[in-house]
Amino acid sequence: MKISTKGWLATATTLGTIALIAVMAWRANAEVESATVQRRQTAQIGQALRDMSLVTFEYMLLGLERASIQEEQVWRRVSTLIEQAAAPDSESADLMGELAKRSAASHRLFGEYRAAASQRSPDADVQQRFEAQLASRMLLLQQEALADASRLGDLASERINAAQQRLLLVIVGGLVLIGVTTGAGALLVQRDVLRPIGQLEQATRELAAGNWDYRLQTTRADEIGDLSRHFDAMTRALRESFAQVELSNRELVALNRELESFSHSVSHDLRAPLRSMDGFSLALIEDYADRLDDEGRDHLERIRAASQRMGRLIDDLLSLSRVTRAELNLRAVDLSAMAREVADSLSHRQPSRRVNWHITDGIFVRADRALLQVAVQNLLENAWKFTSKTDEAQVRVDAERKGDEQVCLIADNGAGFDMAYVDRLFGAFQRLHHESDFPGTGIGLATVQRIVRRHGGQIWVQAAPGQGATFYFNLKEAADERREQEHPVG
């Protein structure tokens, strides 16, 4: 083969490689731009979701009609942003679908909360508990939506990183091929080919080392000069994209800190009147005991108990609002004592009902107490509700050992359900009974499943129509029973 032919082949190979690198660089840059757009859209969705949380807090605190109008506007903005957002893969599409469902569910719960707040029940304690339950479900949905938005942002960042890796691989591979073909060609091309390639190789090393400010600044007018200028343009675009991503991250951190500060402020403002209620009630009991009959003292004790329960509820709500962005506060929890507290509360709520409670002593688990309280509350309230038409209602709280695993259970002999529909049971707003028979929103079991999974556990159920239901759950962080009995925490 003639040298000229080899030269032409080398030239053709070199030009083909350069063209391929340019195309791959353009595609990678387009991918980065697309991912950047996705990240920006995700940031907008996250901002809108945080706005929804803020107006929700404002309405729960102040009950202003303005906050209700703002919530409607923010929800529409969230829906529009979700519809317009790009979903380049199935995971992003699924997350977008979940975002749409949760924002719609939060909006519906807000409507229910507003309706409940406008129709005060004669039983203030029941009304407060119902409103608190709606609020906790609504805030949990909003936090889950924020977690989905954060995951969408992570997916966009992963797309950017993958595009960078592909680009570096293409450039390094192209440079190696160019070096081989030009080195085998002739010394005449060393000045025009090998030296520029060395400069490009140095640029890739600088980029690999994290020096994104590195520039080739070539004045050549050949193909390699064009490649160098494209390389500079690509690095400049990536540098600007990274700067925008960093700015967005700082803004998100700042917003999270503001939300945390707001939550603590709200907590302080709510606790102050509760402390006053508790303190003045105690003063009446101590200073005016001789002027009060037994019924009056009982009323004051109930006021104190309600204010203290409200204080604990505030703590639980704050813990729920941080569940998706903070570590679990795991500690030993006396599940038996917790179940008794809930059972006593339900019995005081409807003293005319007679339910036989069978709660086994010494059930200890390692969990986040606030979240476990919500889960146990939902399960026992379901048992209370679905045994309301049973003559001799029975509710059992127990635990079983299956090897090294502790499985907790809550069983009742109430209405039960057909196991053919068990797949729908833990879905949000999925109901297996008519509203006129057993009222409810259909979100309680979905909340319980979320809490159990947050602890790395599982929940399942066995039931039959007219024979009650038994809910089983385990927690990955379950404590050793003997260790917990030595250091119990109620």
Short mmCIF file of C-alpha atoms in Angstrom, two decimals:
data_model
loop_
_atom_site.label_atom_id
_atom_site.label_comp_id
_atom_site.label_asym_id
_atom_site.label_seq_id
_atom_site.Cartn_x
_atom_site.Cartn_y
_atom_site.Cartn_z
CA MET A 1 0.00 0.00 0.00
CA LYS A 2 1.37 3.39 -1.02
CA ILE A 3 2.37 5.92 1.58
CA SER A 4 -0.03 8.39 0.04
CA THR A 5 -2.83 5.84 0.40
CA LYS A 6 -1.90 5.25 4.01
CA GLY A 7 -1.83 8.99 4.48
CA TRP A 8 -5.27 9.34 2.99
CA LEU A 9 -6.55 6.49 5.13
CA ALA A 10 -4.99 8.06 8.21
CA THR A 11 -6.48 11.42 7.29
CA ALA A 12 -9.90 9.89 6.66
CA THR A 13 -9.73 8.01 9.95
CA THR A 14 -8.65 11.14 11.82
CA LEU A 15 -11.40 13.27 10.29
CA GLY A 16 -13.96 10.58 10.98
CA THR A 17 -12.85 10.38 14.58
CA ILE A 18 -12.99 14.15 14.97
CA ALA A 19 -16.47 14.23 13.48
CA LEU A 20 -17.60 11.46 15.83
CA ILE A 21 -16.20 13.28 18.85
CA ALA A 22 -17.91 16.50 17.77
CA VAL A 23 -21.25 14.71 17.35
CA MET A 24 -20.93 12.92 20.69
CA ALA A 25 -19.88 16.15 22.38
CA TRP A 26 -22.92 17.90 20.92
CA ARG A 27 -25.19 15.08 22.03
CA ALA A 28 -23.69 15.08 25.51
CA ASN A 29 -24.07 18.86 25.73
CA ALA A 30 -27.68 18.53 24.58
CA GLU A 31 -28.23 15.91 27.27
CA VAL A 32 -26.75 18.23 29.88
CA GLU A 33 -29.00 21.07 28.72
CA SER A 34 -32.03 18.78 28.80
CA ALA A 35 -31.13 17.58 32.29
CA THR A 36 -30.58 21.19 33.39
CA VAL A 37 -34.06 22.10 32.16
CA GLN A 38 -35.43 19.12 34.06
CA ARG A 39 -33.56 20.24 37.20
CA ARG A 40 -34.92 23.76 36.86
CA GLN A 41 -38.47 22.46 36.41
CA THR A 42 -38.02 20.21 39.42
CA ALA A 43 -36.78 23.16 41.48
CA GLN A 44 -39.88 25.12 40.46
CA ILE A 45 -42.11 22.21 41.47
CA GLY A 46 -40.28 21.93 44.79
CA GLN A 47 -40.70 25.67 45.41
CA ALA A 48 -44.41 25.45 44.62
CA LEU A 49 -44.79 22.46 46.99
CA ARG A 50 -43.06 24.38 49.77
CA ASP A 51 -45.40 27.33 49.10
CA MET A 52 -48.32 24.92 49.47
CA SER A 53 -46.95 23.75 52.83
CA LEU A 54 -46.53 27.34 54.01
CA VAL A 55 -50.07 28.42 53.10
CA THR A 56 -51.37 25.20 54.68
CA PHE A 57 -49.56 26.06 57.95
CA GLU A 58 -50.90 29.60 57.74
CA TYR A 59 -54.48 28.43 57.35
CA MET A 60 -54.17 25.89 60.17
CA LEU A 61 -52.76 28.56 62.47
CA LEU A 62 -54.85 31.59 61.58
CA GLY A 63 -57.81 30.25 59.57
CA LEU A 64 -57.64 33.18 57.15
CA GLU A 65 -59.69 33.01 53.96
CA ARG A 66 -56.73 34.55 52.15
CA ALA A 67 -54.66 31.46 52.93
CA SER A 68 -57.43 29.25 51.52
CA ILE A 69 -57.43 31.24 48.27
CA GLN A 70 -53.64 31.10 48.10
CA GLU A 71 -53.71 27.33 48.61
CA GLU A 72 -56.05 26.97 45.61
CA GLN A 73 -53.73 29.12 43.49
CA VAL A 74 -50.57 27.28 44.57
CA TRP A 75 -52.19 23.92 43.93
CA ARG A 76 -53.13 24.98 40.40
CA ARG A 77 -49.56 26.18 39.87
CA VAL A 78 -48.20 22.82 41.08
CA SER A 79 -50.55 20.95 38.74
CA THR A 80 -49.52 23.12 35.78
CA LEU A 81 -45.81 22.67 36.50
CA ILE A 82 -46.22 18.90 36.78
CA GLU A 83 -48.10 18.75 33.48
CA GLN A 84 -45.43 20.83 31.72
CA ALA A 85 -42.42 19.07 33.26
CA ALA A 86 -40.32 16.74 31.12
CA ALA A 87 -40.14 13.05 32.03
CA PRO A 88 -37.32 11.47 29.99
CA ASP A 89 -37.55 8.04 31.60
CA SER A 90 -40.07 5.74 33.25
CA GLU A 91 -38.86 6.47 36.81
CA SER A 92 -39.30 10.21 36.28
CA ALA A 93 -42.73 9.60 34.75
CA ASP A 94 -43.75 7.46 37.74
CA LEU A 95 -42.53 10.14 40.18
CA MET A 96 -44.44 12.80 38.23
CA GLY A 97 -47.56 10.65 38.48
CA GLU A 98 -47.05 10.22 42.24
CA LEU A 99 -46.49 13.97 42.61
CA ALA A 100 -49.75 14.69 40.78
CA LYS A 101 -51.67 12.20 42.95
CA ARG A 102 -50.22 13.46 46.23
CA SER A 103 -50.72 17.13 45.44
CA ALA A 104 -54.32 16.40 44.43
CA ALA A 105 -54.81 14.35 47.59
CA SER A 106 -53.33 17.15 49.72
CA HIS A 107 -55.67 19.63 48.05
CA ARG A 108 -58.68 17.45 48.79
CA LEU A 109 -57.62 17.02 52.41
CA PHE A 110 -57.23 20.80 52.68
CA GLY A 111 -60.83 21.13 51.54
CA GLU A 112 -61.94 18.62 54.15
CA TYR A 113 -59.91 20.40 56.84
CA ARG A 114 -61.46 23.72 55.87
CA ALA A 115 -64.97 22.23 55.95
CA ALA A 116 -64.28 20.65 59.35
CA ALA A 117 -62.92 23.90 60.76
CA SER A 118 -66.01 25.80 59.60
CA GLN A 119 -68.41 23.36 61.28
CA ARG A 120 -67.40 23.14 64.93
CA SER A 121 -68.70 20.06 66.72
CA PRO A 122 -70.17 20.28 70.22
CA ASP A 123 -67.52 17.84 71.32
CA ALA A 124 -64.42 20.08 71.05
CA ASP A 125 -62.05 17.24 71.89
CA VAL A 126 -63.32 15.06 69.04
CA GLN A 127 -63.26 18.02 66.69
CA GLN A 128 -59.67 18.85 67.60
CA ARG A 129 -58.59 15.25 67.12
CA PHE A 130 -60.33 15.02 63.76
CA GLU A 131 -58.76 18.27 62.55
CA ALA A 132 -55.37 17.17 63.84
CA GLN A 133 -55.67 13.87 61.99
CA LEU A 134 -56.56 15.66 58.75
CA ALA A 135 -53.63 18.02 59.27
CA SER A 136 -51.17 15.20 59.92
CA ARG A 137 -52.27 13.34 56.80
CA MET A 138 -52.11 16.48 54.71
CA LEU A 139 -48.62 17.39 55.95
CA LEU A 140 -47.39 13.84 55.41
CA LEU A 141 -48.61 13.90 51.80
CA GLN A 142 -46.88 17.24 51.25
CA GLN A 143 -43.61 15.95 52.70
CA GLU A 144 -43.81 12.84 50.52
CA ALA A 145 -44.37 15.08 47.48
CA LEU A 146 -41.29 17.12 48.44
CA ALA A 147 -39.31 13.88 48.70
CA ASP A 148 -40.47 12.90 45.20
CA ALA A 149 -39.46 16.33 43.87
CA SER A 150 -36.05 15.92 45.50
CA ARG A 151 -35.67 12.51 43.87
CA LEU A 152 -36.52 14.06 40.47
CA GLY A 153 -33.75 16.60 41.05
CA ASP A 154 -31.36 13.76 41.88
CA LEU A 155 -32.32 12.00 38.64
CA ALA A 156 -31.51 15.16 36.67
CA SER A 157 -28.13 15.41 38.40
CA GLU A 158 -27.45 11.77 37.60
CA ARG A 159 -28.23 12.47 33.94
CA ILE A 160 -25.73 15.33 33.94
CA ASN A 161 -23.04 13.16 35.52
CA ALA A 162 -23.68 10.33 33.06
CA ALA A 163 -23.42 12.75 30.11
CA GLN A 164 -20.10 14.06 31.43
CA GLN A 165 -18.71 10.55 31.78
CA ARG A 166 -19.78 9.61 28.26
CA LEU A 167 -18.22 12.79 26.91
CA LEU A 168 -14.90 12.16 28.66
CA LEU A 169 -14.83 8.57 27.41
CA VAL A 170 -15.50 9.70 23.83
CA ILE A 171 -12.81 12.37 23.98
CA VAL A 172 -10.17 10.11 25.56
CA GLY A 173 -10.95 7.30 23.10
CA GLY A 174 -10.81 9.68 20.15
CA LEU A 175 -7.52 11.17 21.27
CA VAL A 176 -5.95 7.74 21.65
CA LEU A 177 -7.05 6.77 18.14
CA ILE A 178 -5.81 10.04 16.67
CA GLY A 179 -2.46 9.61 18.42
CA VAL A 180 -2.04 6.09 16.99
CA THR A 181 -2.95 7.01 13.42
CA THR A 182 -0.91 10.20 13.30
CA GLY A 183 2.11 8.58 15.01
CA ALA A 184 2.07 5.84 12.34
CA GLY A 185 1.70 8.37 9.51
CA ALA A 186 4.70 10.64 9.31
CA LEU A 187 6.75 13.12 11.30
CA LEU A 188 5.35 15.91 9.12
CA VAL A 189 2.05 15.84 10.93
CA GLN A 190 3.60 16.00 14.39
CA ARG A 191 3.51 19.81 14.55
CA ASP A 192 -0.05 20.08 13.24
CA VAL A 193 -1.58 17.02 14.86
CA LEU A 194 0.33 15.53 17.80
CA ARG A 195 0.98 18.79 19.63
CA PRO A 196 -2.68 19.95 19.48
CA ILE A 197 -3.76 16.49 20.55
CA GLY A 198 -1.43 16.75 23.51
CA GLN A 199 -3.07 20.03 24.40
CA LEU A 200 -6.52 18.44 24.20
CA GLU A 201 -5.31 15.56 26.33
CA GLN A 202 -4.03 18.03 28.91
CA ALA A 203 -7.43 19.72 28.86
CA THR A 204 -9.22 16.46 29.56
CA ARG A 205 -6.85 15.80 32.45
CA GLU A 206 -7.54 19.23 33.86
CA LEU A 207 -11.26 18.60 33.61
CA ALA A 208 -10.88 15.16 35.19
CA ALA A 209 -8.96 16.84 38.04
CA GLY A 210 -11.81 19.30 38.55
CA ASN A 211 -10.27 22.36 36.89
CA TRP A 212 -13.37 23.56 35.03
CA ASP A 213 -11.83 26.99 34.41
CA TYR A 214 -9.18 25.51 32.08
CA ARG A 215 -9.29 26.84 28.48
CA LEU A 216 -7.38 25.78 25.39
CA GLN A 217 -7.55 29.24 23.74
CA THR A 218 -6.36 27.95 20.36
CA THR A 219 -6.08 30.10 17.23
CA ARG A 220 -5.79 27.23 14.76
CA ALA A 221 -8.13 27.23 11.76
CA ASP A 222 -8.12 23.48 11.05
CA GLU A 223 -10.36 20.73 12.28
CA ILE A 224 -8.44 20.31 15.53
CA GLY A 225 -8.77 24.02 16.18
CA ASP A 226 -12.52 23.71 15.68
CA LEU A 227 -12.56 20.78 18.08
CA SER A 228 -10.67 22.82 20.65
CA ARG A 229 -13.13 25.68 20.34
CA HIS A 230 -16.03 23.24 20.63
CA PHE A 231 -14.33 21.78 23.69
CA ASP A 232 -14.05 25.24 25.25
CA ALA A 233 -17.69 25.93 24.43
CA MET A 234 -18.69 22.61 25.95
CA THR A 235 -16.71 23.22 29.15
CA ARG A 236 -18.13 26.73 29.38
CA ALA A 237 -21.68 25.37 29.04
CA LEU A 238 -20.98 22.72 31.66
CA ARG A 239 -19.42 25.31 33.96
CA GLU A 240 -22.50 27.52 33.67
CA SER A 241 -24.78 24.52 34.21
CA PHE A 242 -22.89 23.47 37.33
CA ALA A 243 -23.02 27.01 38.64
CA GLN A 244 -26.78 27.07 38.17
CA VAL A 245 -27.16 23.69 39.86
CA GLU A 246 -25.00 24.87 42.79
CA LEU A 247 -27.09 28.03 43.10
CA SER A 248 -30.28 25.97 43.09
CA ASN A 249 -28.85 23.69 45.78
CA ARG A 250 -27.95 26.66 47.98
CA GLU A 251 -31.45 28.08 47.52
CA LEU A 252 -32.98 24.73 48.49
CA VAL A 253 -30.80 24.54 51.61
CA ALA A 254 -31.80 28.08 52.56
CA LEU A 255 -35.49 27.32 52.05
CA ASN A 256 -35.23 24.18 54.17
CA ARG A 257 -33.62 26.18 56.95
CA GLU A 258 -36.38 28.79 56.73
CA LEU A 259 -39.02 26.08 56.91
CA GLU A 260 -37.31 24.52 59.93
CA SER A 261 -37.17 27.91 61.64
CA PHE A 262 -40.83 28.49 60.82
CA SER A 263 -41.78 25.12 62.28
CA HIS A 264 -40.00 25.88 65.56
CA SER A 265 -41.64 29.30 65.70
CA VAL A 266 -45.07 27.78 65.16
CA SER A 267 -44.35 25.18 67.83
CA HIS A 268 -43.42 27.89 70.34
CA ASP A 269 -46.51 29.99 69.56
CA LEU A 270 -48.80 26.99 69.96
CA ARG A 271 -47.26 25.76 73.17
CA ALA A 272 -47.64 29.11 74.99
CA PRO A 273 -51.47 29.03 75.24
CA LEU A 274 -51.36 25.32 76.10
CA ARG A 275 -49.02 26.01 79.00
CA SER A 276 -51.39 28.75 80.16
CA MET A 277 -54.36 26.36 80.04
CA ASP A 278 -52.44 23.74 81.98
CA GLY A 279 -51.07 26.21 84.53
CA PHE A 280 -54.34 28.02 85.26
CA SER A 281 -56.22 24.71 85.47
CA LEU A 282 -53.68 23.47 88.02
CA ALA A 283 -53.99 26.74 89.95
CA LEU A 284 -57.78 26.34 90.12
CA ILE A 285 -57.43 22.77 91.37
CA GLU A 286 -54.91 23.71 94.05
CA ASP A 287 -56.31 27.08 95.19
CA TYR A 288 -60.05 26.51 94.83
CA ALA A 289 -60.32 22.82 95.63
CA ASP A 290 -62.71 23.50 98.53
CA ARG A 291 -65.11 25.41 96.25
CA LEU A 292 -65.23 22.79 93.50
CA ASP A 293 -67.22 19.59 93.51
CA ASP A 294 -65.93 16.34 92.08
CA GLU A 295 -67.37 17.07 88.66
CA GLY A 296 -65.64 20.48 88.49
CA ARG A 297 -62.30 19.02 89.48
CA ASP A 298 -62.75 16.28 86.89
CA HIS A 299 -63.42 18.88 84.20
CA LEU A 300 -60.26 20.76 85.11
CA GLU A 301 -58.23 17.56 85.07
CA ARG A 302 -59.60 16.81 81.63
CA ILE A 303 -58.60 20.29 80.44
CA ARG A 304 -55.08 19.69 81.73
CA ALA A 305 -54.91 16.28 80.08
CA ALA A 306 -56.20 17.70 76.78
CA SER A 307 -53.66 20.54 76.79
CA GLN A 308 -50.86 18.10 77.52
CA ARG A 309 -52.04 15.78 74.76
CA MET A 310 -52.13 18.77 72.40
CA GLY A 311 -48.54 19.57 73.34
CA ARG A 312 -47.50 16.05 72.46
CA LEU A 313 -49.46 16.29 69.22
CA ILE A 314 -47.50 19.41 68.25
CA ASP A 315 -44.27 17.49 68.77
CA ASP A 316 -45.58 14.61 66.67
CA LEU A 317 -46.63 16.93 63.84
CA LEU A 318 -43.21 18.55 63.77
CA SER A 319 -41.58 15.14 63.69
CA LEU A 320 -43.83 14.08 60.81
CA SER A 321 -42.95 17.22 58.85
CA ARG A 322 -39.28 16.26 59.09
CA VAL A 323 -39.65 12.54 58.46
CA THR A 324 -38.46 12.62 54.83
CA ARG A 325 -35.46 14.87 55.42
CA ALA A 326 -34.18 13.90 58.84
CA GLU A 327 -32.93 10.70 60.43
CA LEU A 328 -35.32 8.64 62.50
CA ASN A 329 -35.12 9.26 66.24
CA LEU A 330 -34.88 5.57 67.14
CA ARG A 331 -35.20 4.54 70.75
CA ALA A 332 -36.84 1.92 72.91
CA VAL A 333 -40.64 2.30 72.95
CA ASP A 334 -43.15 0.49 75.15
CA LEU A 335 -45.76 -0.46 72.57
CA SER A 336 -48.03 -1.94 75.22
CA ALA A 337 -48.21 1.32 77.19
CA MET A 338 -48.73 3.28 74.01
CA ALA A 339 -51.65 1.03 73.00
CA ARG A 340 -53.24 1.47 76.43
CA GLU A 341 -53.03 5.25 76.14
CA VAL A 342 -54.81 5.13 72.80
CA ALA A 343 -57.39 2.67 74.14
CA ASP A 344 -58.14 4.90 77.15
CA SER A 345 -58.50 7.89 74.88
CA LEU A 346 -60.97 6.06 72.64
CA SER A 347 -62.97 4.84 75.64
CA HIS A 348 -63.21 8.38 77.08
CA ARG A 349 -64.32 9.63 73.69
CA GLN A 350 -67.30 7.24 73.60
CA PRO A 351 -67.96 6.10 77.18
CA SER A 352 -71.21 4.42 76.14
CA ARG A 353 -69.35 1.79 74.11
CA ARG A 354 -68.06 -1.40 75.71
CA VAL A 355 -64.95 -2.86 74.12
CA ASN A 356 -62.88 -5.65 75.67
CA TRP A 357 -59.25 -4.69 75.31
CA HIS A 358 -56.60 -7.41 75.50
CA ILE A 359 -53.19 -5.75 75.46
CA THR A 360 -50.18 -7.95 76.20
CA ASP A 361 -47.62 -6.48 78.58
CA GLY A 362 -43.95 -6.04 77.74
CA ILE A 363 -44.09 -5.40 73.97
CA PHE A 364 -41.00 -3.29 73.26
CA VAL A 365 -39.76 -2.12 69.88
CA ARG A 366 -37.04 0.21 68.70
CA ALA A 367 -38.66 2.95 66.64
CA ASP A 368 -39.34 6.62 66.24
CA ARG A 369 -41.91 7.22 68.99
CA ALA A 370 -43.82 10.00 67.23
CA LEU A 371 -44.26 8.00 64.03
CA LEU A 372 -45.13 4.80 65.89
CA GLN A 373 -47.75 6.75 67.87
CA VAL A 374 -49.42 7.76 64.60
CA ALA A 375 -49.34 4.18 63.30
CA VAL A 376 -50.78 2.65 66.49
CA GLN A 377 -53.39 5.40 66.70
CA ASN A 378 -54.59 4.67 63.16
CA LEU A 379 -54.70 0.89 63.64
CA LEU A 380 -56.58 1.05 66.97
CA GLU A 381 -58.99 3.68 65.70
CA ASN A 382 -59.76 1.36 62.77
CA ALA A 383 -60.38 -1.52 65.17
CA TRP A 384 -62.61 0.74 67.31
CA LYS A 385 -64.54 1.91 64.26
CA PHE A 386 -65.07 -1.46 62.59
CA THR A 387 -66.25 -3.13 65.82
CA SER A 388 -68.89 -0.44 66.43
CA LYS A 389 -71.64 -2.77 65.13
CA THR A 390 -70.38 -5.86 66.97
CA ASP A 391 -72.25 -6.90 70.11
CA GLU A 392 -69.21 -8.05 72.10
CA ALA A 393 -66.32 -6.09 70.62
CA GLN A 394 -62.85 -7.53 71.14
CA VAL A 395 -59.53 -5.78 70.32
CA ARG A 396 -56.20 -7.52 70.92
CA VAL A 397 -52.67 -6.12 70.85
CA ASP A 398 -49.99 -8.79 70.95
CA ALA A 399 -46.58 -9.83 69.61
CA GLU A 400 -45.21 -13.10 68.25
CA ARG A 401 -41.72 -14.47 67.77
CA LYS A 402 -40.87 -15.98 64.38
CA GLY A 403 -37.25 -17.02 64.70
CA ASP A 404 -35.21 -13.92 65.53
CA GLU A 405 -38.00 -11.64 64.30
CA GLN A 406 -40.66 -10.00 66.44
CA VAL A 407 -44.03 -9.54 64.73
CA CYS A 408 -46.57 -7.20 66.34
CA LEU A 409 -50.28 -7.63 65.70
CA ILE A 410 -53.52 -5.73 66.28
CA ALA A 411 -56.66 -7.86 65.87
CA ASP A 412 -60.40 -7.20 66.14
CA ASN A 413 -63.65 -9.14 65.66
CA GLY A 414 -65.38 -6.43 63.66
CA ALA A 415 -66.73 -6.16 60.14
CA GLY A 416 -63.61 -7.55 58.39
CA PHE A 417 -63.38 -7.61 54.58
CA ASP A 418 -62.89 -9.89 51.60
CA MET A 419 -59.21 -10.77 51.07
CA ALA A 420 -59.81 -10.56 47.31
CA TYR A 421 -59.50 -6.78 47.72
CA VAL A 422 -56.44 -6.81 49.98
CA ASP A 423 -54.26 -5.19 47.27
CA ARG A 424 -56.38 -2.04 47.56
CA LEU A 425 -56.25 -1.88 51.34
CA PHE A 426 -53.07 0.17 51.79
CA GLY A 427 -53.68 2.53 48.87
CA ALA A 428 -54.48 6.16 49.62
CA PHE A 429 -58.23 6.87 49.62
CA GLN A 430 -59.05 3.20 48.97
CA ARG A 431 -62.07 2.07 50.98
CA LEU A 432 -63.59 -1.41 51.27
CA HIS A 433 -66.76 -0.30 53.11
CA HIS A 434 -69.40 2.26 52.30
CA GLU A 435 -69.06 5.69 53.88
CA SER A 436 -72.53 5.44 55.42
CA ASP A 437 -71.51 2.24 57.25
CA PHE A 438 -68.06 3.26 58.49
CA PRO A 439 -66.97 6.89 57.99
CA GLY A 440 -63.39 7.75 57.15
CA THR A 441 -61.07 9.20 54.53
CA GLY A 442 -59.23 6.03 53.50
CA ILE A 443 -55.78 7.45 54.23
CA GLY A 444 -55.04 5.91 57.62
CA LEU A 445 -53.67 2.56 56.48
CA ALA A 446 -51.63 4.20 53.73
CA THR A 447 -50.05 6.35 56.46
CA VAL A 448 -49.36 3.28 58.60
CA GLN A 449 -47.69 1.48 55.69
CA ARG A 450 -45.52 4.53 55.01
CA ILE A 451 -44.36 4.64 58.66
CA VAL A 452 -43.61 0.90 58.80
CA ARG A 453 -41.62 1.04 55.57
CA ARG A 454 -39.77 4.09 56.86
CA HIS A 455 -38.53 1.78 59.64
CA GLY A 456 -37.50 -0.85 57.09
CA GLY A 457 -40.38 -3.17 58.04
CA GLN A 458 -43.43 -4.74 56.43
CA ILE A 459 -47.16 -4.77 57.17
CA TRP A 460 -49.76 -7.31 56.09
CA VAL A 461 -53.27 -8.39 57.06
CA GLN A 462 -55.55 -11.42 57.38
CA ALA A 463 -59.31 -10.91 57.43
CA ALA A 464 -62.70 -12.36 56.53
CA PRO A 465 -66.13 -10.69 56.14
CA GLY A 466 -67.89 -10.55 59.50
CA GLN A 467 -64.96 -12.17 61.32
CA GLY A 468 -62.70 -9.18 61.90
CA ALA A 469 -59.17 -8.37 60.73
CA THR A 470 -55.65 -8.91 62.08
CA PHE A 471 -52.89 -6.51 61.07
CA TYR A 472 -49.30 -7.76 61.39
CA PHE A 473 -46.19 -5.60 61.16
CA ASN A 474 -42.50 -5.88 61.95
CA LEU A 475 -39.81 -3.25 62.30
CA LYS A 476 -36.28 -3.79 61.07
CA GLU A 477 -34.99 -1.88 64.09
CA ALA A 478 -36.95 -4.01 66.60
CA ALA A 479 -35.19 -4.04 69.95
CA ASP A 480 -34.11 -7.13 71.79
CA GLU A 481 -36.94 -7.80 74.25
CA ARG A 482 -34.77 -8.34 77.30
CA ARG A 483 -32.63 -5.27 76.64
CA GLU A 484 -35.72 -3.10 76.30
CA GLN A 485 -37.18 -4.36 79.55
CA GLU A 486 -34.01 -3.20 81.29
CA HIS A 487 -34.27 0.29 79.75
CA PRO A 488 -37.95 0.88 78.92
CA VAL A 489 -39.22 4.16 77.56
CA GLY A 490 -42.96 4.80 77.59
#
